[in-house]
Amino acid sequence: MMFPERHSRNNIEPSSDFYLPAFFIAVLFAINLSPVPFMAVRAAEIPLAQRQSGFELMQAETQAMQRNDLSNPAMLWVREGEKLWDEKPGENGQSCVACHGVVTGMAGVAASYPTLDTASGRPIDLTGRIQQCRTDRQRASAWPRESRALLAMASLIGLQSRGMPIMPAPDPISKAGAARGKALFNQRVGQLNLSCAQCHDDNWGRKLGSATIPQGHPTGYPIYRLEWQGVGSLQRRLRNCLAGVRAEAFPFGADALIDLELFLMERAAGMTVETPAVRP
Amino acid sequence: MASALIDAPKTAKRGEIITLRALVSHQMETGYRREISGAVIPRLIIHTFTCHYDGEEIFRADLFPAMAANPLIAFTTVATRSEPLVFRWLDDAGVAITETVQLVVTA
């Protein structure tokens, strides 16, 4: 961690999201107060009819911020992405627009990532794909993960899928990745020994300290998170959750994170993309 | 990165009260944080925001380190004439961000 503060701005290290004391209290409360003991609940998948975006659990003010493109701060990143789309950063003078045309042609792309990268035979996420074009096709230096430029471009491409249903990649390699992601989702990890499913399947809608536990759908990424005071990726969100249960977070770009992303997309299949969303 | 979003009506009736919302991208470094080495990270915030319309300063705000990053400022004014609304943010480094939108006022 670069800064000692808990809420350091622009600090993408996964400082715990859940204030630890509050978190412990929340767990204890859950044990004492719930009709079924918290830890004994078996992770059951959320019925289709009950699936909902984290948007639904937000306060009206935060929802209003997301609904209006002129008050959603993530749109500042989108604007920056629009500029980058036309830029020629490399020796070969190629811009994104030169090969891809207007960015609206990217409609539906973000709704089906991660997907199979035929060249490597492995799943690749949207960020990885953007990097590929940047280094291999533009002959420019890669944008670091979670850099402003990369998030700006991912937000711009994500926005083109807004309102479209999530369509998980159908190929067998991506499906195998999603299956590994599902196993990870159900595996207890960290000093707190909790799985993703215990929070997001079994206890969504309940309070964890001051936060409401959402179902954990990837519908809005990259998001503008009020706590981050900036835009962040789904992988940053997942690393925060891992740090929250005191597990060692996988590094950005790790296969395990891509597998988790694949599973989250499968779990959210058919839900509507809301990129760029606002979250508390 | 200098970029701003303005939420303002394109047209208004003369005498109508209009709401203006100005969102700007800025890190708003407070000057209170330290690096791991103990060195203070210098303050870099927007300290002044103004809005000019029809030859007058219609709104001014002094901002302080407790302000969030990417501040959103909303205020109202009375539509008088078809004139540009000029929004201006000034930060500690002396960088000014200016954004202009045209308002058409009808009788």
PDB file of N, CA, C and O in Angstrom, chain A residues 81-143:
ATOM      1  N   GLY A  81     -11.949   8.467 -23.225  1.00  0.00           N
ATOM      2  CA  GLY A  81     -11.836   7.322 -24.126  1.00  0.00           C
ATOM      3  C   GLY A  81     -12.116   7.714 -25.566  1.00  0.00           C
ATOM      4  O   GLY A  81     -11.457   7.229 -26.496  1.00  0.00           O
ATOM      5  N   GLU A  82     -13.089   8.621 -25.750  1.00  0.00           N
ATOM      6  CA  GLU A  82     -13.417   9.070 -27.115  1.00  0.00           C
ATOM      7  C   GLU A  82     -12.217   9.733 -27.770  1.00  0.00           C
ATOM      8  O   GLU A  82     -11.964   9.548 -28.960  1.00  0.00           O
ATOM      9  N   LYS A  83     -11.478  10.493 -26.982  1.00  0.00           N
ATOM     10  CA  LYS A  83     -10.282  11.145 -27.536  1.00  0.00           C
ATOM     11  C   LYS A  83      -9.235  10.099 -27.899  1.00  0.00           C
ATOM     12  O   LYS A  83      -8.612  10.156 -28.956  1.00  0.00           O
ATOM     13  N   LEU A  84      -9.052   9.119 -26.989  1.00  0.00           N
ATOM     14  CA  LEU A  84      -8.036   8.088 -27.221  1.00  0.00           C
ATOM     15  C   LEU A  84      -8.371   7.240 -28.448  1.00  0.00           C
ATOM     16  O   LEU A  84      -7.480   6.731 -29.122  1.00  0.00           O
ATOM     17  N   TRP A  85      -9.647   7.064 -28.717  1.00  0.00           N
ATOM     18  CA  TRP A  85     -10.096   6.254 -29.854  1.00  0.00           C
ATOM     19  C   TRP A  85      -9.534   6.813 -31.170  1.00  0.00           C
ATOM     20  O   TRP A  85      -9.268   6.079 -32.107  1.00  0.00           O
ATOM     21  N   ASP A  86      -9.349   8.137 -31.208  1.00  0.00           N
ATOM     22  CA  ASP A  86      -8.888   8.780 -32.441  1.00  0.00           C
ATOM     23  C   ASP A  86      -7.382   9.005 -32.470  1.00  0.00           C
ATOM     24  O   ASP A  86      -6.834   9.434 -33.474  1.00  0.00           O
ATOM     25  N   GLU A  87      -6.721   8.716 -31.355  1.00  0.00           N
ATOM     26  CA  GLU A  87      -5.294   9.028 -31.263  1.00  0.00           C
ATOM     27  C   GLU A  87      -4.409   8.022 -31.995  1.00  0.00           C
ATOM     28  O   GLU A  87      -4.761   6.856 -32.118  1.00  0.00           O
ATOM     29  N   LYS A  88      -3.233   8.510 -32.445  1.00  0.00           N
ATOM     30  CA  LYS A  88      -2.261   7.626 -33.110  1.00  0.00           C
ATOM     31  C   LYS A  88      -1.008   7.572 -32.252  1.00  0.00           C
ATOM     32  O   LYS A  88      -0.081   8.357 -32.447  1.00  0.00           O
ATOM     33  N   PRO A  89      -0.948   6.627 -31.319  1.00  0.00           N
ATOM     34  CA  PRO A  89       0.150   6.641 -30.355  1.00  0.00           C
ATOM     35  C   PRO A  89       1.427   5.965 -30.847  1.00  0.00           C
ATOM     36  O   PRO A  89       2.509   6.271 -30.375  1.00  0.00           O
ATOM     37  N   GLY A  90       1.334   5.045 -31.804  1.00  0.00           N
ATOM     38  CA  GLY A  90       2.497   4.215 -32.149  1.00  0.00           C
ATOM     39  C   GLY A  90       3.226   4.700 -33.386  1.00  0.00           C
ATOM     40  O   GLY A  90       2.830   5.664 -34.042  1.00  0.00           O
ATOM     41  N   GLU A  91       4.296   3.950 -33.703  1.00  0.00           N
ATOM     42  CA  GLU A  91       5.124   4.315 -34.873  1.00  0.00           C
ATOM     43  C   GLU A  91       4.332   4.175 -36.169  1.00  0.00           C
ATOM     44  O   GLU A  91       4.562   4.903 -37.126  1.00  0.00           O
ATOM     45  N   ASN A  92       3.414   3.221 -36.192  1.00  0.00           N
ATOM     46  CA  ASN A  92       2.737   2.965 -37.463  1.00  0.00           C
ATOM     47  C   ASN A  92       1.554   3.900 -37.718  1.00  0.00           C
ATOM     48  O   ASN A  92       0.841   3.756 -38.706  1.00  0.00           O
ATOM     49  N   GLY A  93       1.347   4.855 -36.807  1.00  0.00           N
ATOM     50  CA  GLY A  93       0.323   5.863 -37.037  1.00  0.00           C
ATOM     51  C   GLY A  93      -1.092   5.330 -37.129  1.00  0.00           C
ATOM     52  O   GLY A  93      -1.942   5.914 -37.798  1.00  0.00           O
ATOM     53  N   GLN A  94      -1.349   4.200 -36.478  1.00  0.00           N
ATOM     54  CA  GLN A  94      -2.689   3.605 -36.527  1.00  0.00           C
ATOM     55  C   GLN A  94      -3.504   4.022 -35.309  1.00  0.00           C
ATOM     56  O   GLN A  94      -3.056   3.890 -34.186  1.00  0.00           O
ATOM     57  N   SER A  95      -4.707   4.489 -35.549  1.00  0.00           N
ATOM     58  CA  SER A  95      -5.622   4.789 -34.445  1.00  0.00           C
ATOM     59  C   SER A  95      -6.664   3.675 -34.374  1.00  0.00           C
ATOM     60  O   SER A  95      -6.830   2.908 -35.328  1.00  0.00           O
ATOM     61  N   CYS A  96      -7.362   3.592 -33.255  1.00  0.00           N
ATOM     62  CA  CYS A  96      -8.433   2.608 -33.143  1.00  0.00           C
ATOM     63  C   CYS A  96      -9.451   2.849 -34.256  1.00  0.00           C
ATOM     64  O   CYS A  96      -9.934   1.923 -34.910  1.00  0.00           O
ATOM     65  N   VAL A  97      -9.765   4.137 -34.475  1.00  0.00           N
ATOM     66  CA  VAL A  97     -10.811   4.463 -35.447  1.00  0.00           C
ATOM     67  C   VAL A  97     -10.394   4.051 -36.862  1.00  0.00           C
ATOM     68  O   VAL A  97     -11.232   3.652 -37.670  1.00  0.00           O
ATOM     69  N   ALA A  98      -9.090   4.079 -37.144  1.00  0.00           N
ATOM     70  CA  ALA A  98      -8.631   3.738 -38.482  1.00  0.00           C
ATOM     71  C   ALA A  98      -8.994   2.291 -38.833  1.00  0.00           C
ATOM     72  O   ALA A  98      -9.362   1.987 -39.963  1.00  0.00           O
ATOM     73  N   CYS A  99      -8.890   1.385 -37.878  1.00  0.00           N
ATOM     74  CA  CYS A  99      -9.211  -0.023 -38.147  1.00  0.00           C
ATOM     75  C   CYS A  99     -10.673  -0.356 -37.841  1.00  0.00           C
ATOM     76  O   CYS A  99     -11.288  -1.131 -38.553  1.00  0.00           O
ATOM     77  N   HIS A 100     -11.200   0.227 -36.777  1.00  0.00           N
ATOM     78  CA  HIS A 100     -12.522  -0.204 -36.305  1.00  0.00           C
ATOM     79  C   HIS A 100     -13.655   0.712 -36.737  1.00  0.00           C
ATOM     80  O   HIS A 100     -14.824   0.352 -36.565  1.00  0.00           O
ATOM     81  N   GLY A 101     -13.350   1.901 -37.247  1.00  0.00           N
ATOM     82  CA  GLY A 101     -14.414   2.840 -37.583  1.00  0.00           C
ATOM     83  C   GLY A 101     -15.007   3.450 -36.327  1.00  0.00           C
ATOM     84  O   GLY A 101     -14.385   3.412 -35.266  1.00  0.00           O
ATOM     85  N   VAL A 102     -16.221   3.994 -36.461  1.00  0.00           N
ATOM     86  CA  VAL A 102     -16.808   4.656 -35.297  1.00  0.00           C
ATOM     87  C   VAL A 102     -17.023   3.635 -34.184  1.00  0.00           C
ATOM     88  O   VAL A 102     -17.315   2.462 -34.433  1.00  0.00           O
ATOM     89  N   VAL A 103     -16.897   4.128 -32.955  1.00  0.00           N
ATOM     90  CA  VAL A 103     -16.867   3.231 -31.789  1.00  0.00           C
ATOM     91  C   VAL A 103     -18.201   2.523 -31.581  1.00  0.00           C
ATOM     92  O   VAL A 103     -18.260   1.460 -30.944  1.00  0.00           O
ATOM     93  N   THR A 104     -19.285   3.067 -32.137  1.00  0.00           N
ATOM     94  CA  THR A 104     -20.586   2.407 -31.977  1.00  0.00           C
ATOM     95  C   THR A 104     -20.553   0.988 -32.569  1.00  0.00           C
ATOM     96  O   THR A 104     -21.371   0.148 -32.216  1.00  0.00           O
ATOM     97  N   GLY A 105     -19.576   0.741 -33.436  1.00  0.00           N
ATOM     98  CA  GLY A 105     -19.398  -0.605 -33.987  1.00  0.00           C
ATOM     99  C   GLY A 105     -19.011  -1.624 -32.925  1.00  0.00           C
ATOM    100  O   GLY A 105     -19.060  -2.832 -33.155  1.00  0.00           O
ATOM    101  N   MET A 106     -18.642  -1.146 -31.740  1.00  0.00           N
ATOM    102  CA  MET A 106     -18.263  -2.041 -30.634  1.00  0.00           C
ATOM    103  C   MET A 106     -19.495  -2.478 -29.824  1.00  0.00           C
ATOM    104  O   MET A 106     -19.337  -3.097 -28.763  1.00  0.00           O
ATOM    105  N   ALA A 107     -20.680  -2.151 -30.303  1.00  0.00           N
ATOM    106  CA  ALA A 107     -21.901  -2.545 -29.593  1.00  0.00           C
ATOM    107  C   ALA A 107     -21.924  -4.062 -29.402  1.00  0.00           C
ATOM    108  O   ALA A 107     -21.676  -4.813 -30.352  1.00  0.00           O
ATOM    109  N   GLY A 108     -22.178  -4.507 -28.203  1.00  0.00           N
ATOM    110  CA  GLY A 108     -22.298  -5.938 -27.924  1.00  0.00           C
ATOM    111  C   GLY A 108     -20.990  -6.618 -27.557  1.00  0.00           C
ATOM    112  O   GLY A 108     -21.000  -7.732 -27.042  1.00  0.00           O
ATOM    113  N   VAL A 109     -19.874  -5.960 -27.831  1.00  0.00           N
ATOM    114  CA  VAL A 109     -18.577  -6.595 -27.572  1.00  0.00           C
ATOM    115  C   VAL A 109     -18.386  -6.840 -26.070  1.00  0.00           C
ATOM    116  O   VAL A 109     -18.161  -7.969 -25.619  1.00  0.00           O
ATOM    117  N   ALA A 110     -18.528  -5.774 -25.278  1.00  0.00           N
ATOM    118  CA  ALA A 110     -18.286  -5.900 -23.833  1.00  0.00           C
ATOM    119  C   ALA A 110     -19.267  -6.871 -23.180  1.00  0.00           C
ATOM    120  O   ALA A 110     -18.951  -7.470 -22.151  1.00  0.00           O
ATOM    121  N   ALA A 111     -20.439  -7.038 -23.791  1.00  0.00           N
ATOM    122  CA  ALA A 111     -21.464  -7.916 -23.212  1.00  0.00           C
ATOM    123  C   ALA A 111     -21.060  -9.377 -23.277  1.00  0.00           C
ATOM    124  O   ALA A 111     -21.705 -10.236 -22.655  1.00  0.00           O
ATOM    125  N   SER A 112     -20.013  -9.695 -24.046  1.00  0.00           N
ATOM    126  CA  SER A 112     -19.658 -11.105 -24.179  1.00  0.00           C
ATOM    127  C   SER A 112     -18.187 -11.385 -23.850  1.00  0.00           C
ATOM    128  O   SER A 112     -17.634 -12.380 -24.296  1.00  0.00           O
ATOM    129  N   TYR A 113     -17.587 -10.478 -23.086  1.00  0.00           N
ATOM    130  CA  TYR A 113     -16.218 -10.710 -22.610  1.00  0.00           C
ATOM    131  C   TYR A 113     -16.239 -11.100 -21.149  1.00  0.00           C
ATOM    132  O   TYR A 113     -17.145 -10.700 -20.440  1.00  0.00           O
ATOM    133  N   PRO A 114     -15.263 -11.878 -20.669  1.00  0.00           N
ATOM    134  CA  PRO A 114     -14.129 -12.476 -21.374  1.00  0.00           C
ATOM    135  C   PRO A 114     -14.599 -13.499 -22.424  1.00  0.00           C
ATOM    136  O   PRO A 114     -15.683 -14.054 -22.322  1.00  0.00           O
ATOM    137  N   THR A 115     -13.707 -13.745 -23.367  1.00  0.00           N
ATOM    138  CA  THR A 115     -14.019 -14.717 -24.411  1.00  0.00           C
ATOM    139  C   THR A 115     -12.724 -15.413 -24.842  1.00  0.00           C
ATOM    140  O   THR A 115     -11.649 -15.087 -24.339  1.00  0.00           O
ATOM    141  N   LEU A 116     -12.854 -16.345 -25.778  1.00  0.00           N
ATOM    142  CA  LEU A 116     -11.677 -17.096 -26.212  1.00  0.00           C
ATOM    143  C   LEU A 116     -10.770 -16.241 -27.091  1.00  0.00           C
ATOM    144  O   LEU A 116     -11.231 -15.614 -28.044  1.00  0.00           O
ATOM    145  N   ASP A 117      -9.501 -16.237 -26.783  1.00  0.00           N
ATOM    146  CA  ASP A 117      -8.502 -15.618 -27.644  1.00  0.00           C
ATOM    147  C   ASP A 117      -7.911 -16.747 -28.478  1.00  0.00           C
ATOM    148  O   ASP A 117      -7.152 -17.568 -27.967  1.00  0.00           O
ATOM    149  N   THR A 118      -8.283 -16.781 -29.748  1.00  0.00           N
ATOM    150  CA  THR A 118      -7.887 -17.928 -30.573  1.00  0.00           C
ATOM    151  C   THR A 118      -6.364 -18.044 -30.703  1.00  0.00           C
ATOM    152  O   THR A 118      -5.828 -19.139 -30.753  1.00  0.00           O
ATOM    153  N   ALA A 119      -5.679 -16.893 -30.713  1.00  0.00           N
ATOM    154  CA  ALA A 119      -4.216 -16.925 -30.874  1.00  0.00           C
ATOM    155  C   ALA A 119      -3.545 -17.696 -29.738  1.00  0.00           C
ATOM    156  O   ALA A 119      -2.669 -18.530 -29.978  1.00  0.00           O
ATOM    157  N   SER A 120      -3.956 -17.430 -28.510  1.00  0.00           N
ATOM    158  CA  SER A 120      -3.295 -18.075 -27.371  1.00  0.00           C
ATOM    159  C   SER A 120      -4.052 -19.320 -26.915  1.00  0.00           C
ATOM    160  O   SER A 120      -3.537 -20.107 -26.122  1.00  0.00           O
ATOM    161  N   GLY A 121      -5.284 -19.484 -27.389  1.00  0.00           N
ATOM    162  CA  GLY A 121      -6.099 -20.620 -26.967  1.00  0.00           C
ATOM    163  C   GLY A 121      -6.584 -20.488 -25.534  1.00  0.00           C
ATOM    164  O   GLY A 121      -6.968 -21.475 -24.900  1.00  0.00           O
ATOM    165  N   ARG A 122      -6.573 -19.254 -25.001  1.00  0.00           N
ATOM    166  CA  ARG A 122      -7.009 -19.035 -23.620  1.00  0.00           C
ATOM    167  C   ARG A 122      -8.038 -17.920 -23.559  1.00  0.00           C
ATOM    168  O   ARG A 122      -8.104 -17.082 -24.452  1.00  0.00           O
ATOM    169  N   PRO A 123      -8.815 -17.898 -22.473  1.00  0.00           N
ATOM    170  CA  PRO A 123      -9.773 -16.793 -22.347  1.00  0.00           C
ATOM    171  C   PRO A 123      -9.043 -15.472 -22.137  1.00  0.00           C
ATOM    172  O   PRO A 123      -7.988 -15.436 -21.494  1.00  0.00           O
ATOM    173  N   ILE A 124      -9.614 -14.413 -22.666  1.00  0.00           N
ATOM    174  CA  ILE A 124      -9.026 -13.081 -22.528  1.00  0.00           C
ATOM    175  C   ILE A 124     -10.150 -12.122 -22.127  1.00  0.00           C
ATOM    176  O   ILE A 124     -11.287 -12.290 -22.578  1.00  0.00           O
ATOM    177  N   ASP A 125      -9.822 -11.162 -21.259  1.00  0.00           N
ATOM    178  CA  ASP A 125     -10.866 -10.193 -20.892  1.00  0.00           C
ATOM    179  C   ASP A 125     -10.755  -8.961 -21.797  1.00  0.00           C
ATOM    180  O   ASP A 125      -9.817  -8.839 -22.595  1.00  0.00           O
ATOM    181  N   LEU A 126     -11.723  -8.071 -21.661  1.00  0.00           N
ATOM    182  CA  LEU A 126     -11.786  -6.918 -22.556  1.00  0.00           C
ATOM    183  C   LEU A 126     -10.524  -6.062 -22.456  1.00  0.00           C
ATOM    184  O   LEU A 126      -9.973  -5.621 -23.460  1.00  0.00           O
ATOM    185  N   THR A 127     -10.046  -5.897 -21.222  1.00  0.00           N
ATOM    186  CA  THR A 127      -8.832  -5.120 -21.014  1.00  0.00           C
ATOM    187  C   THR A 127      -7.659  -5.749 -21.753  1.00  0.00           C
ATOM    188  O   THR A 127      -6.869  -5.060 -22.401  1.00  0.00           O
ATOM    189  N   GLY A 128      -7.556  -7.066 -21.667  1.00  0.00           N
ATOM    190  CA  GLY A 128      -6.484  -7.788 -22.346  1.00  0.00           C
ATOM    191  C   GLY A 128      -6.578  -7.590 -23.854  1.00  0.00           C
ATOM    192  O   GLY A 128      -5.563  -7.415 -24.536  1.00  0.00           O
ATOM    193  N   ARG A 129      -7.804  -7.604 -24.367  1.00  0.00           N
ATOM    194  CA  ARG A 129      -8.010  -7.425 -25.807  1.00  0.00           C
ATOM    195  C   ARG A 129      -7.604  -6.026 -26.250  1.00  0.00           C
ATOM    196  O   ARG A 129      -6.963  -5.844 -27.283  1.00  0.00           O
ATOM    197  N   ILE A 130      -7.971  -5.032 -25.449  1.00  0.00           N
ATOM    198  CA  ILE A 130      -7.592  -3.654 -25.786  1.00  0.00           C
ATOM    199  C   ILE A 130      -6.059  -3.548 -25.812  1.00  0.00           C
ATOM    200  O   ILE A 130      -5.470  -2.975 -26.729  1.00  0.00           O
ATOM    201  N   GLN A 131      -5.432  -4.175 -24.821  1.00  0.00           N
ATOM    202  CA  GLN A 131      -3.962  -4.137 -24.752  1.00  0.00           C
ATOM    203  C   GLN A 131      -3.335  -4.781 -25.981  1.00  0.00           C
ATOM    204  O   GLN A 131      -2.325  -4.304 -26.501  1.00  0.00           O
ATOM    205  N   GLN A 132      -3.933  -5.897 -26.415  1.00  0.00           N
ATOM    206  CA  GLN A 132      -3.431  -6.606 -27.589  1.00  0.00           C
ATOM    207  C   GLN A 132      -3.410  -5.676 -28.798  1.00  0.00           C
ATOM    208  O   GLN A 132      -2.421  -5.588 -29.519  1.00  0.00           O
ATOM    209  N   CYS A 133      -4.530  -4.973 -29.009  1.00  0.00           N
ATOM    210  CA  CYS A 133      -4.584  -4.060 -30.148  1.00  0.00           C
ATOM    211  C   CYS A 133      -3.569  -2.949 -29.978  1.00  0.00           C
ATOM    212  O   CYS A 133      -2.952  -2.503 -30.937  1.00  0.00           O
ATOM    213  N   ARG A 134      -3.419  -2.506 -28.743  1.00  0.00           N
ATOM    214  CA  ARG A 134      -2.510  -1.391 -28.504  1.00  0.00           C
ATOM    215  C   ARG A 134      -1.051  -1.786 -28.759  1.00  0.00           C
ATOM    216  O   ARG A 134      -0.323  -1.069 -29.421  1.00  0.00           O
ATOM    217  N   THR A 135      -0.652  -2.945 -28.265  1.00  0.00           N
ATOM    218  CA  THR A 135       0.762  -3.317 -28.422  1.00  0.00           C
ATOM    219  C   THR A 135       1.034  -3.959 -29.784  1.00  0.00           C
ATOM    220  O   THR A 135       1.983  -3.599 -30.460  1.00  0.00           O
ATOM    221  N   ASP A 136       0.185  -4.896 -30.205  1.00  0.00           N
ATOM    222  CA  ASP A 136       0.473  -5.638 -31.436  1.00  0.00           C
ATOM    223  C   ASP A 136       0.062  -4.866 -32.696  1.00  0.00           C
ATOM    224  O   ASP A 136       0.741  -4.949 -33.713  1.00  0.00           O
ATOM    225  N   ARG A 137      -1.062  -4.149 -32.622  1.00  0.00           N
ATOM    226  CA  ARG A 137      -1.581  -3.545 -33.850  1.00  0.00           C
ATOM    227  C   ARG A 137      -1.275  -2.066 -33.963  1.00  0.00           C
ATOM    228  O   ARG A 137      -1.220  -1.518 -35.047  1.00  0.00           O
ATOM    229  N   GLN A 138      -1.094  -1.397 -32.796  1.00  0.00           N
ATOM    230  CA  GLN A 138      -0.726   0.020 -32.858  1.00  0.00           C
ATOM    231  C   GLN A 138       0.764   0.224 -32.620  1.00  0.00           C
ATOM    232  O   GLN A 138       1.271   1.322 -32.779  1.00  0.00           O
ATOM    233  N   ARG A 139       1.425  -0.843 -32.202  1.00  0.00           N
ATOM    234  CA  ARG A 139       2.859  -0.758 -31.873  1.00  0.00           C
ATOM    235  C   ARG A 139       3.118   0.371 -30.863  1.00  0.00           C
ATOM    236  O   ARG A 139       4.041   1.161 -31.008  1.00  0.00           O
ATOM    237  N   ALA A 140       2.269   0.432 -29.852  1.00  0.00           N
ATOM    238  CA  ALA A 140       2.427   1.434 -28.787  1.00  0.00           C
ATOM    239  C   ALA A 140       2.663   0.696 -27.480  1.00  0.00           C
ATOM    240  O   ALA A 140       2.455  -0.513 -27.395  1.00  0.00           O
ATOM    241  N   SER A 141       3.087   1.438 -26.453  1.00  0.00           N
ATOM    242  CA  SER A 141       3.339   0.791 -25.161  1.00  0.00           C
ATOM    243  C   SER A 141       2.002   0.421 -24.511  1.00  0.00           C
ATOM    244  O   SER A 141       1.004   1.107 -24.689  1.00  0.00           O
ATOM    245  N   ALA A 142       2.024  -0.686 -23.772  1.00  0.00           N
ATOM    246  CA  ALA A 142       0.792  -1.136 -23.112  1.00  0.00           C
ATOM    247  C   ALA A 142       0.381  -0.119 -22.056  1.00  0.00           C
ATOM    248  O   ALA A 142       1.225   0.517 -21.442  1.00  0.00           O
ATOM    249  N   TRP A 143      -0.939   0.011 -21.863  1.00  0.00           N
ATOM    250  CA  TRP A 143      -1.416   0.830 -20.760  1.00  0.00           C
ATOM    251  C   TRP A 143      -1.384  -0.040 -19.509  1.00  0.00           C
ATOM    252  O   TRP A 143      -1.892  -1.176 -19.538  1.00  0.00           O
TER     253      TRP A 143
END
